[in-house]
């Protein structure tokens, strides 16, 4: 500014200096410039401990739709009324929509505010919805900005969309780990967030000024630039006034404190475990998943938003597959979504149009489109162009964007090595501890659960019937049951039968017996219960109310536990002596004897008794604490279980897969255990999503009723990564992997005494048993003469190891004498070695993976040579038409023949099965090792652990000719089995005596 002849206009300079001084003094005195604007009118219609409910424009008629606006925890509720004309509430009111705002206040000035957690906020929102619906008689539209939108999602899931017309969110991340703020790598953030949640912020709180500083530090270049612009224009009041309300909100007025427990829960549930997208987060004791949101969703996406990044925001389309999800994009950052000129021109008018459309009062907005599933990738979804355009075009901002992308590329390049390192960090300590266990080491199920409680008592353990129990709650329940057992006269070392369904009470009983030092015998309810109790020397049984009658019929003393408590579950038959209702015992009144020591079990001590049936003979399967630990630690390492996993525990506890490789491994991994009331399609699909299940356990054909059901539907974006168990048929394995393409199957095999534990860890070879788990007993395949039932010696008189493809006898090296429960041979392969005989036949392939071919007793001795039954079952089960298959031996005049019985799938017709399909399915087997007879049957029964049972078929002997039966000729081809063929083969009228062993 110059005057005549280049002389400065002194008057103008003085005016500028004076104006700057006046405006600066006003800012210093009042915190900002007086704009003359007034906040929108509202009344507080309800005040409760957690919130105040505001109704804006109370004088306007409430005839239109209602929208509830939720602020983030650290931002004032006034965020929806920052500017007089472009504020959310003003624009919505002009469109005849009644705005309601939930005001959580500032926790540091509210009674008990600093103890609030996430669940308190969600429950408060649900309460506010009920109040509005009750007052207006209409459903509400639920909207939230940033974390307020996360609250909206959670409240809708918690209510299962009841009374919610639609959801509207603004920059609200769902798949948090898909794109963290500032492009930070998840591998770095997750461990740090876990440490902060567990050890730091749960005991602290964040004041409002610190929340403001943290927000500004997320984009320091923009913060510095805006302050410089404000100072440069401080002389020009007219230029500053339009943005002054927004500036004051961001600089001072808009921030409130964060309570420590809420921050800790946010980090733990939605950053560490990412349960917004995976499901299984906990609200007020209920397990919740966004998959249960069914109302329409509109998500606003900031194309330059580095906090609620587009990839994270779009996670809602995977998390809520049953909802119609739309998006609307703006070229703004996080705050610009709800405050400023862009939001006034786009966000809030589109929101009003959306509400009108959902209310049947308008057309679909032009600026929205269906949200599509984001393609897998590792970027944030914020492009370079958006960052540069939004970030003032400075070199510093562009450089920061380039740096983030380069860091992301470097992170991706190192992914494999980092995954290996992380797996080693989890696995090595477990295997080291397992390797240190000696006979006198104190180790047991009860001790492991007590250790987990000390590490994280407030973390979830059991999920059941949509409710959650923490480690602390379960541990207290275990101690109470121990007191009840002591009151009932149970002592350490005593054998106690447990006859209970797989529910939390059953797991608590087993853990309580372990803590007491007693031995839990686990019979199957559908087997010979009386004989099992006799073999296990049990004089007392613990049962749930459902199994009371069965237990009382076979045992003179029954203790009842579970099924609820109090008057609602009064047991009429309880007399206090023969039948005792343990729920009526007051644990606080029990005098604890001096001999009681919690978790006294040593590695050499007997911990559990399972049962096995071989050749029709029932036998006990004793499990020491060492064998339990060996299975549990080995399985947890093979499955890579951590506290971020939720394991769906379906197998019964009386099966080794339920006790050892599910319960044991889950406790070692400190994972959550999800339990179910039964196995059916609807329950499975619902609970997989609701609980955020990552690992599903199974036995035998358990998954058949799920994946082969005609109406089976599952959210393809589920979190299941692994199926683990034992006995899954090869064909069912194929179907499971097809239904869950991102998951693999981890198949375990354990000998009847648990001396050898194998696992197919990679899952690449369907049907293989894999290799011995690390730190469990080493195994070898010894050359074996099956005709003469003796080992084959090699050089020096030592037993010869088998060659690849050669069937032999499985032996396991014994480390401790106390762990050997069957025949132990010495000097087998080398001098002074000790090997336990399993009785199982295996062969080793070229990659050293082991394949099970049956037991010594189950091998069929036919006139043409030995026929092994499991390879037949594996081959036929992979036929697309076949549902179930069992193979068994039957006697004929010249020895035995192998028979395969098959059932077809529901949509298959008998005439569809041809001899060509049978020949191709069995093509990998030598002709002499294929079944002599294949027959279609109506049904193959299964045991309580879902194992196909051939006993009834075998008892009938060689079946008479009928449709759907084929025999093997001399060349290995299959032909129709007719009466003439039966007579020629000499198979008529013979009864079978051979049966496969049942574990």
Short mmCIF file of N, CA, C and O in Angstrom, two decimals, residues 246-340:
data_model
loop_
_atom_site.label_atom_id
_atom_site.label_comp_id
_atom_site.label_asym_id
_atom_site.label_seq_id
_atom_site.Cartn_x
_atom_site.Cartn_y
_atom_site.Cartn_z
N UNK A 246 -16.16 -21.83 13.84
CA UNK A 246 -15.49 -23.10 13.58
C UNK A 246 -14.10 -23.11 14.21
O UNK A 246 -13.68 -24.11 14.81
N UNK A 247 -13.37 -21.98 14.08
CA UNK A 247 -12.02 -21.91 14.66
C UNK A 247 -12.05 -22.03 16.17
O UNK A 247 -11.25 -22.76 16.77
N UNK A 248 -12.99 -21.33 16.81
CA UNK A 248 -13.08 -21.39 18.27
C UNK A 248 -13.44 -22.79 18.74
O UNK A 248 -12.94 -23.25 19.76
N UNK A 249 -14.28 -23.46 17.98
CA UNK A 249 -14.66 -24.82 18.38
C UNK A 249 -13.44 -25.74 18.36
O UNK A 249 -13.21 -26.51 19.30
N UNK A 250 -12.64 -25.61 17.29
CA UNK A 250 -11.48 -26.48 17.17
C UNK A 250 -10.37 -26.09 18.13
O UNK A 250 -9.63 -26.95 18.63
N UNK A 251 -10.23 -24.81 18.42
CA UNK A 251 -9.11 -24.35 19.24
C UNK A 251 -9.38 -24.45 20.74
O UNK A 251 -8.44 -24.56 21.51
N UNK A 252 -10.65 -24.44 21.13
CA UNK A 252 -10.87 -24.42 22.58
C UNK A 252 -12.20 -25.03 23.02
O UNK A 252 -12.22 -25.92 23.87
N UNK A 253 -13.30 -24.60 22.42
CA UNK A 253 -14.61 -24.92 22.99
C UNK A 253 -15.09 -26.35 22.72
O UNK A 253 -15.98 -26.84 23.41
N UNK A 254 -14.51 -27.01 21.71
CA UNK A 254 -15.12 -28.24 21.22
C UNK A 254 -14.63 -29.52 21.83
O UNK A 254 -15.05 -30.60 21.41
N UNK A 255 -13.78 -29.46 22.86
CA UNK A 255 -13.13 -30.67 23.35
C UNK A 255 -13.50 -30.97 24.79
O UNK A 255 -13.58 -30.07 25.62
N UNK A 256 -13.74 -32.23 25.06
CA UNK A 256 -14.06 -32.67 26.41
C UNK A 256 -13.13 -33.82 26.78
O UNK A 256 -12.43 -34.38 25.93
N UNK A 257 -13.14 -34.19 28.04
CA UNK A 257 -12.22 -35.22 28.52
C UNK A 257 -12.64 -36.61 28.04
O UNK A 257 -13.80 -36.85 27.70
N UNK A 258 -11.68 -37.52 28.05
CA UNK A 258 -11.88 -38.94 27.74
C UNK A 258 -11.67 -39.74 29.00
O UNK A 258 -10.65 -39.57 29.68
N UNK A 259 -12.57 -40.63 29.32
CA UNK A 259 -12.37 -41.48 30.49
C UNK A 259 -11.43 -42.63 30.14
O UNK A 259 -11.50 -43.20 29.05
N UNK A 260 -10.56 -42.99 31.10
CA UNK A 260 -9.57 -44.04 30.86
C UNK A 260 -10.17 -45.39 30.50
O UNK A 260 -9.73 -46.03 29.54
N UNK A 261 -11.17 -45.90 31.26
CA UNK A 261 -11.74 -47.21 30.90
C UNK A 261 -12.32 -47.25 29.49
O UNK A 261 -12.24 -48.26 28.81
N UNK A 262 -12.91 -46.13 29.05
CA UNK A 262 -13.47 -46.10 27.69
C UNK A 262 -12.37 -46.18 26.65
O UNK A 262 -12.51 -46.88 25.64
N UNK A 263 -11.26 -45.45 26.88
CA UNK A 263 -10.14 -45.52 25.94
C UNK A 263 -9.58 -46.94 25.90
O UNK A 263 -9.30 -47.49 24.83
N UNK A 264 -9.41 -47.54 27.08
CA UNK A 264 -8.84 -48.89 27.16
C UNK A 264 -9.70 -49.88 26.41
O UNK A 264 -9.20 -50.74 25.66
N UNK A 265 -11.02 -49.76 26.57
CA UNK A 265 -11.92 -50.70 25.90
C UNK A 265 -11.93 -50.46 24.39
O UNK A 265 -12.02 -51.40 23.60
N UNK A 266 -11.86 -49.20 23.99
CA UNK A 266 -11.79 -48.88 22.57
C UNK A 266 -10.55 -49.52 21.95
O UNK A 266 -10.62 -50.17 20.90
N UNK A 267 -9.42 -49.37 22.60
CA UNK A 267 -8.18 -49.93 22.08
C UNK A 267 -8.24 -51.46 22.06
O UNK A 267 -7.86 -52.11 21.08
N UNK A 268 -8.75 -52.04 23.15
CA UNK A 268 -8.73 -53.50 23.28
C UNK A 268 -9.69 -54.16 22.30
O UNK A 268 -9.32 -55.11 21.61
N UNK A 269 -10.94 -53.67 22.25
CA UNK A 269 -11.94 -54.36 21.45
C UNK A 269 -11.87 -54.01 19.97
O UNK A 269 -12.06 -54.88 19.11
N UNK A 270 -11.58 -52.75 19.64
CA UNK A 270 -11.74 -52.32 18.25
C UNK A 270 -10.43 -52.01 17.53
O UNK A 270 -10.45 -51.75 16.33
N UNK A 271 -9.31 -52.01 18.25
CA UNK A 271 -8.02 -51.88 17.60
C UNK A 271 -7.27 -53.21 17.69
O UNK A 271 -6.96 -53.83 16.68
N UNK A 272 -7.04 -53.68 18.92
CA UNK A 272 -6.30 -54.94 19.09
C UNK A 272 -7.04 -56.10 18.45
O UNK A 272 -6.47 -56.89 17.68
N UNK A 273 -8.34 -56.24 18.77
CA UNK A 273 -9.11 -57.39 18.29
C UNK A 273 -9.95 -57.08 17.05
O UNK A 273 -10.51 -58.00 16.44
N UNK A 274 -10.06 -55.80 16.67
CA UNK A 274 -10.78 -55.40 15.45
C UNK A 274 -12.18 -56.01 15.40
O UNK A 274 -12.62 -56.52 14.36
N UNK A 275 -12.91 -55.95 16.50
CA UNK A 275 -14.18 -56.66 16.60
C UNK A 275 -15.35 -55.89 15.99
O UNK A 275 -16.46 -56.42 15.94
N UNK A 276 -15.12 -54.66 15.53
CA UNK A 276 -16.20 -54.00 14.79
C UNK A 276 -16.49 -54.77 13.50
O UNK A 276 -17.65 -54.96 13.13
N UNK A 277 -15.45 -55.23 12.83
CA UNK A 277 -15.66 -55.98 11.59
C UNK A 277 -15.79 -57.46 11.86
O UNK A 277 -16.51 -58.18 11.15
N UNK A 278 -15.13 -57.98 12.89
CA UNK A 278 -15.14 -59.41 13.14
C UNK A 278 -16.27 -59.90 14.01
O UNK A 278 -16.63 -61.07 13.98
N UNK A 279 -16.88 -59.01 14.80
CA UNK A 279 -17.93 -59.43 15.71
C UNK A 279 -17.36 -59.90 17.03
O UNK A 279 -16.16 -60.07 17.21
N UNK A 280 -18.27 -60.15 17.98
CA UNK A 280 -17.85 -60.67 19.27
C UNK A 280 -17.46 -59.63 20.29
O UNK A 280 -16.84 -59.96 21.30
N UNK A 281 -17.80 -58.35 20.07
CA UNK A 281 -17.51 -57.37 21.13
C UNK A 281 -18.61 -57.42 22.18
O UNK A 281 -19.70 -57.94 21.94
N UNK A 282 -18.30 -56.91 23.34
CA UNK A 282 -19.17 -57.09 24.50
C UNK A 282 -19.75 -55.75 24.94
O UNK A 282 -19.02 -54.78 25.14
N UNK A 283 -21.07 -55.69 25.05
CA UNK A 283 -21.78 -54.51 25.52
C UNK A 283 -22.68 -54.92 26.68
O UNK A 283 -23.60 -55.73 26.51
N UNK A 284 -22.38 -54.40 27.85
CA UNK A 284 -23.21 -54.65 29.02
C UNK A 284 -23.41 -56.15 29.27
O UNK A 284 -24.49 -56.60 29.66
N UNK A 285 -22.35 -56.93 29.06
CA UNK A 285 -22.42 -58.36 29.30
C UNK A 285 -22.98 -59.16 28.15
O UNK A 285 -22.99 -60.40 28.21
N UNK A 286 -23.46 -58.50 27.08
CA UNK A 286 -23.99 -59.21 25.91
C UNK A 286 -22.95 -59.22 24.80
O UNK A 286 -22.23 -58.24 24.59
N UNK A 287 -22.88 -60.34 24.09
CA UNK A 287 -21.97 -60.44 22.96
C UNK A 287 -22.70 -59.92 21.72
O UNK A 287 -23.83 -60.32 21.44
N UNK A 288 -22.04 -59.02 20.97
CA UNK A 288 -22.70 -58.28 19.90
C UNK A 288 -21.86 -58.35 18.63
O UNK A 288 -20.63 -58.41 18.68
N UNK A 289 -22.53 -58.32 17.48
CA UNK A 289 -21.85 -58.25 16.20
C UNK A 289 -22.60 -57.31 15.27
O UNK A 289 -23.83 -57.25 15.31
N UNK A 290 -21.86 -56.58 14.46
CA UNK A 290 -22.50 -55.69 13.49
C UNK A 290 -23.23 -56.48 12.40
O UNK A 290 -24.04 -55.92 11.67
N UNK A 291 -22.97 -57.78 12.30
CA UNK A 291 -23.65 -58.60 11.31
C UNK A 291 -25.16 -58.66 11.55
O UNK A 291 -25.91 -59.05 10.66
N UNK A 292 -25.60 -58.29 12.76
CA UNK A 292 -27.02 -58.32 13.07
C UNK A 292 -27.70 -56.99 12.77
O UNK A 292 -28.87 -56.80 13.11
N UNK A 293 -27.00 -56.06 12.15
CA UNK A 293 -27.62 -54.82 11.67
C UNK A 293 -28.38 -55.13 10.38
O UNK A 293 -27.81 -55.65 9.43
N UNK A 294 -29.63 -54.80 10.36
CA UNK A 294 -30.45 -55.06 9.16
C UNK A 294 -31.05 -53.80 8.56
O UNK A 294 -31.62 -53.85 7.48
N UNK A 295 -30.94 -52.66 9.25
CA UNK A 295 -31.51 -51.42 8.72
C UNK A 295 -30.56 -50.83 7.68
O UNK A 295 -29.37 -51.13 7.66
N UNK A 296 -31.07 -49.94 6.78
CA UNK A 296 -30.21 -49.32 5.77
C UNK A 296 -29.13 -48.45 6.42
O UNK A 296 -29.32 -47.89 7.51
N UNK A 297 -27.99 -48.35 5.73
CA UNK A 297 -26.84 -47.61 6.25
C UNK A 297 -26.34 -46.64 5.17
O UNK A 297 -26.21 -47.02 4.01
N UNK A 298 -26.07 -45.40 5.59
CA UNK A 298 -25.40 -44.42 4.73
C UNK A 298 -24.13 -43.98 5.44
O UNK A 298 -24.18 -43.45 6.55
N UNK A 299 -22.99 -44.19 4.79
CA UNK A 299 -21.70 -43.79 5.37
C UNK A 299 -21.08 -42.70 4.52
O UNK A 299 -20.90 -42.87 3.31
N UNK A 300 -20.76 -41.56 5.15
CA UNK A 300 -20.07 -40.48 4.46
C UNK A 300 -18.56 -40.73 4.54
O UNK A 300 -18.03 -41.02 5.63
N UNK A 301 -17.89 -40.62 3.40
CA UNK A 301 -16.47 -40.95 3.30
C UNK A 301 -15.70 -39.70 2.91
O UNK A 301 -15.99 -39.07 1.88
N UNK A 302 -14.75 -39.32 3.74
CA UNK A 302 -13.86 -38.20 3.42
C UNK A 302 -12.69 -38.69 2.60
O UNK A 302 -11.87 -39.48 3.08
N UNK A 303 -12.60 -38.25 1.35
CA UNK A 303 -11.55 -38.75 0.46
C UNK A 303 -10.16 -38.32 0.91
O UNK A 303 -9.17 -38.90 0.46
N UNK A 304 -10.07 -37.33 1.79
CA UNK A 304 -8.78 -36.90 2.32
C UNK A 304 -8.73 -37.10 3.84
O UNK A 304 -7.95 -36.45 4.52
N UNK A 305 -9.57 -38.01 4.32
CA UNK A 305 -9.67 -38.25 5.76
C UNK A 305 -8.57 -39.22 6.19
O UNK A 305 -8.58 -40.39 5.81
N UNK A 306 -7.62 -38.74 6.98
CA UNK A 306 -6.54 -39.59 7.46
C UNK A 306 -6.84 -40.19 8.83
O UNK A 306 -5.98 -40.86 9.40
N UNK A 307 -8.03 -39.95 9.37
CA UNK A 307 -8.41 -40.55 10.66
C UNK A 307 -9.42 -41.66 10.41
O UNK A 307 -9.15 -42.83 10.70
N UNK A 308 -10.58 -41.29 9.88
CA UNK A 308 -11.53 -42.32 9.46
C UNK A 308 -11.28 -42.60 7.99
O UNK A 308 -12.03 -42.15 7.11
N UNK A 309 -10.24 -43.36 7.71
CA UNK A 309 -9.80 -43.54 6.34
C UNK A 309 -10.81 -44.34 5.54
O UNK A 309 -11.52 -45.20 6.07
N UNK A 310 -10.91 -44.06 4.23
CA UNK A 310 -11.94 -44.72 3.41
C UNK A 310 -11.95 -46.22 3.52
O UNK A 310 -13.01 -46.83 3.61
N UNK A 311 -10.78 -46.87 3.52
CA UNK A 311 -10.76 -48.33 3.61
C UNK A 311 -11.34 -48.81 4.92
O UNK A 311 -12.00 -49.86 4.98
N UNK A 312 -11.09 -48.07 5.99
CA UNK A 312 -11.62 -48.46 7.31
C UNK A 312 -13.12 -48.20 7.38
O UNK A 312 -13.88 -49.00 7.93
N UNK A 313 -13.57 -47.08 6.82
CA UNK A 313 -15.00 -46.75 6.83
C UNK A 313 -15.80 -47.76 6.02
O UNK A 313 -16.88 -48.21 6.43
N UNK A 314 -15.25 -48.18 4.90
CA UNK A 314 -15.97 -49.11 4.03
C UNK A 314 -16.02 -50.53 4.59
O UNK A 314 -16.64 -51.40 4.00
N UNK A 315 -15.39 -50.75 5.70
CA UNK A 315 -15.49 -52.06 6.34
C UNK A 315 -16.90 -52.43 6.75
O UNK A 315 -17.21 -53.61 6.95
N UNK A 316 -17.80 -51.45 6.81
CA UNK A 316 -19.18 -51.73 7.23
C UNK A 316 -19.88 -52.65 6.24
O UNK A 316 -20.75 -53.44 6.61
N UNK A 317 -19.50 -52.60 4.97
CA UNK A 317 -20.19 -53.43 3.98
C UNK A 317 -19.86 -54.91 4.19
O UNK A 317 -20.64 -55.79 3.84
N UNK A 318 -18.69 -55.21 4.79
CA UNK A 318 -18.37 -56.59 5.13
C UNK A 318 -18.93 -56.96 6.49
O UNK A 318 -19.36 -58.09 6.71
N UNK A 319 -18.92 -55.99 7.41
CA UNK A 319 -19.35 -56.30 8.78
C UNK A 319 -20.86 -56.48 8.88
O UNK A 319 -21.34 -57.21 9.75
N UNK A 320 -21.63 -55.82 8.01
CA UNK A 320 -23.11 -55.90 8.07
C UNK A 320 -23.64 -56.40 6.73
O UNK A 320 -24.22 -55.64 5.95
N UNK A 321 -23.48 -57.69 6.44
CA UNK A 321 -23.85 -58.20 5.12
C UNK A 321 -25.34 -58.20 4.85
O UNK A 321 -25.75 -58.26 3.69
N UNK A 322 -26.17 -58.13 5.89
CA UNK A 322 -27.62 -58.16 5.70
C UNK A 322 -28.23 -56.77 5.58
O UNK A 322 -29.45 -56.64 5.45
N UNK A 323 -27.40 -55.74 5.62
CA UNK A 323 -27.90 -54.37 5.51
C UNK A 323 -27.64 -53.83 4.11
O UNK A 323 -26.66 -54.21 3.45
N UNK A 324 -28.50 -52.92 3.64
CA UNK A 324 -28.27 -52.19 2.41
C UNK A 324 -27.38 -51.00 2.74
O UNK A 324 -27.79 -50.09 3.48
N UNK A 325 -26.15 -51.01 2.24
CA UNK A 325 -25.16 -50.00 2.63
C UNK A 325 -24.86 -49.09 1.44
O UNK A 325 -24.55 -49.57 0.34
N UNK A 326 -24.94 -47.78 1.70
CA UNK A 326 -24.64 -46.78 0.69
C UNK A 326 -23.52 -45.88 1.20
O UNK A 326 -23.24 -45.83 2.40
N UNK A 327 -22.91 -45.16 0.28
CA UNK A 327 -21.87 -44.20 0.67
C UNK A 327 -22.04 -42.91 -0.10
O UNK A 327 -22.65 -42.87 -1.18
N UNK A 328 -21.50 -41.85 0.48
CA UNK A 328 -21.44 -40.55 -0.18
C UNK A 328 -20.06 -39.98 0.07
O UNK A 328 -19.61 -39.93 1.23
N UNK A 329 -19.37 -39.57 -0.98
CA UNK A 329 -17.97 -39.15 -0.86
C UNK A 329 -17.84 -37.63 -0.93
O UNK A 329 -18.54 -36.97 -1.70
N UNK A 330 -16.92 -37.11 -0.12
CA UNK A 330 -16.60 -35.68 -0.13
C UNK A 330 -15.09 -35.53 -0.20
O UNK A 330 -14.35 -36.31 0.44
N UNK A 331 -14.58 -34.52 -0.90
CA UNK A 331 -13.13 -34.29 -0.96
C UNK A 331 -12.64 -33.47 0.23
O UNK A 331 -12.06 -32.38 0.08
N UNK A 332 -12.90 -33.96 1.43
CA UNK A 332 -12.55 -33.22 2.65
C UNK A 332 -11.84 -34.15 3.63
O UNK A 332 -11.78 -35.36 3.44
N UNK A 333 -11.33 -33.54 4.70
CA UNK A 333 -10.71 -34.31 5.77
C UNK A 333 -11.74 -34.70 6.82
O UNK A 333 -12.95 -34.62 6.60
N UNK A 334 -11.25 -35.11 7.99
CA UNK A 334 -12.12 -35.69 9.00
C UNK A 334 -13.12 -34.67 9.54
O UNK A 334 -14.33 -34.95 9.58
N UNK A 335 -12.65 -33.52 9.94
CA UNK A 335 -13.54 -32.53 10.54
C UNK A 335 -14.47 -31.90 9.51
O UNK A 335 -15.61 -31.54 9.81
N UNK A 336 -13.97 -31.80 8.27
CA UNK A 336 -14.78 -31.17 7.22
C UNK A 336 -16.02 -31.96 6.85
O UNK A 336 -16.90 -31.43 6.16
N UNK A 337 -16.12 -33.20 7.30
CA UNK A 337 -17.31 -33.99 7.02
C UNK A 337 -18.55 -33.43 7.69
O UNK A 337 -19.67 -33.59 7.19
N UNK A 338 -18.39 -32.80 8.86
CA UNK A 338 -19.56 -32.37 9.63
C UNK A 338 -19.59 -30.88 9.92
O UNK A 338 -20.63 -30.35 10.32
N UNK A 339 -18.48 -30.18 9.74
CA UNK A 339 -18.43 -28.75 10.04
C UNK A 339 -17.75 -28.03 8.87
O UNK A 339 -16.74 -28.51 8.35
N UNK A 340 -18.32 -26.89 8.47
CA UNK A 340 -17.71 -26.10 7.41
C UNK A 340 -18.60 -26.01 6.19
O UNK A 340 -19.71 -26.55 6.13
#
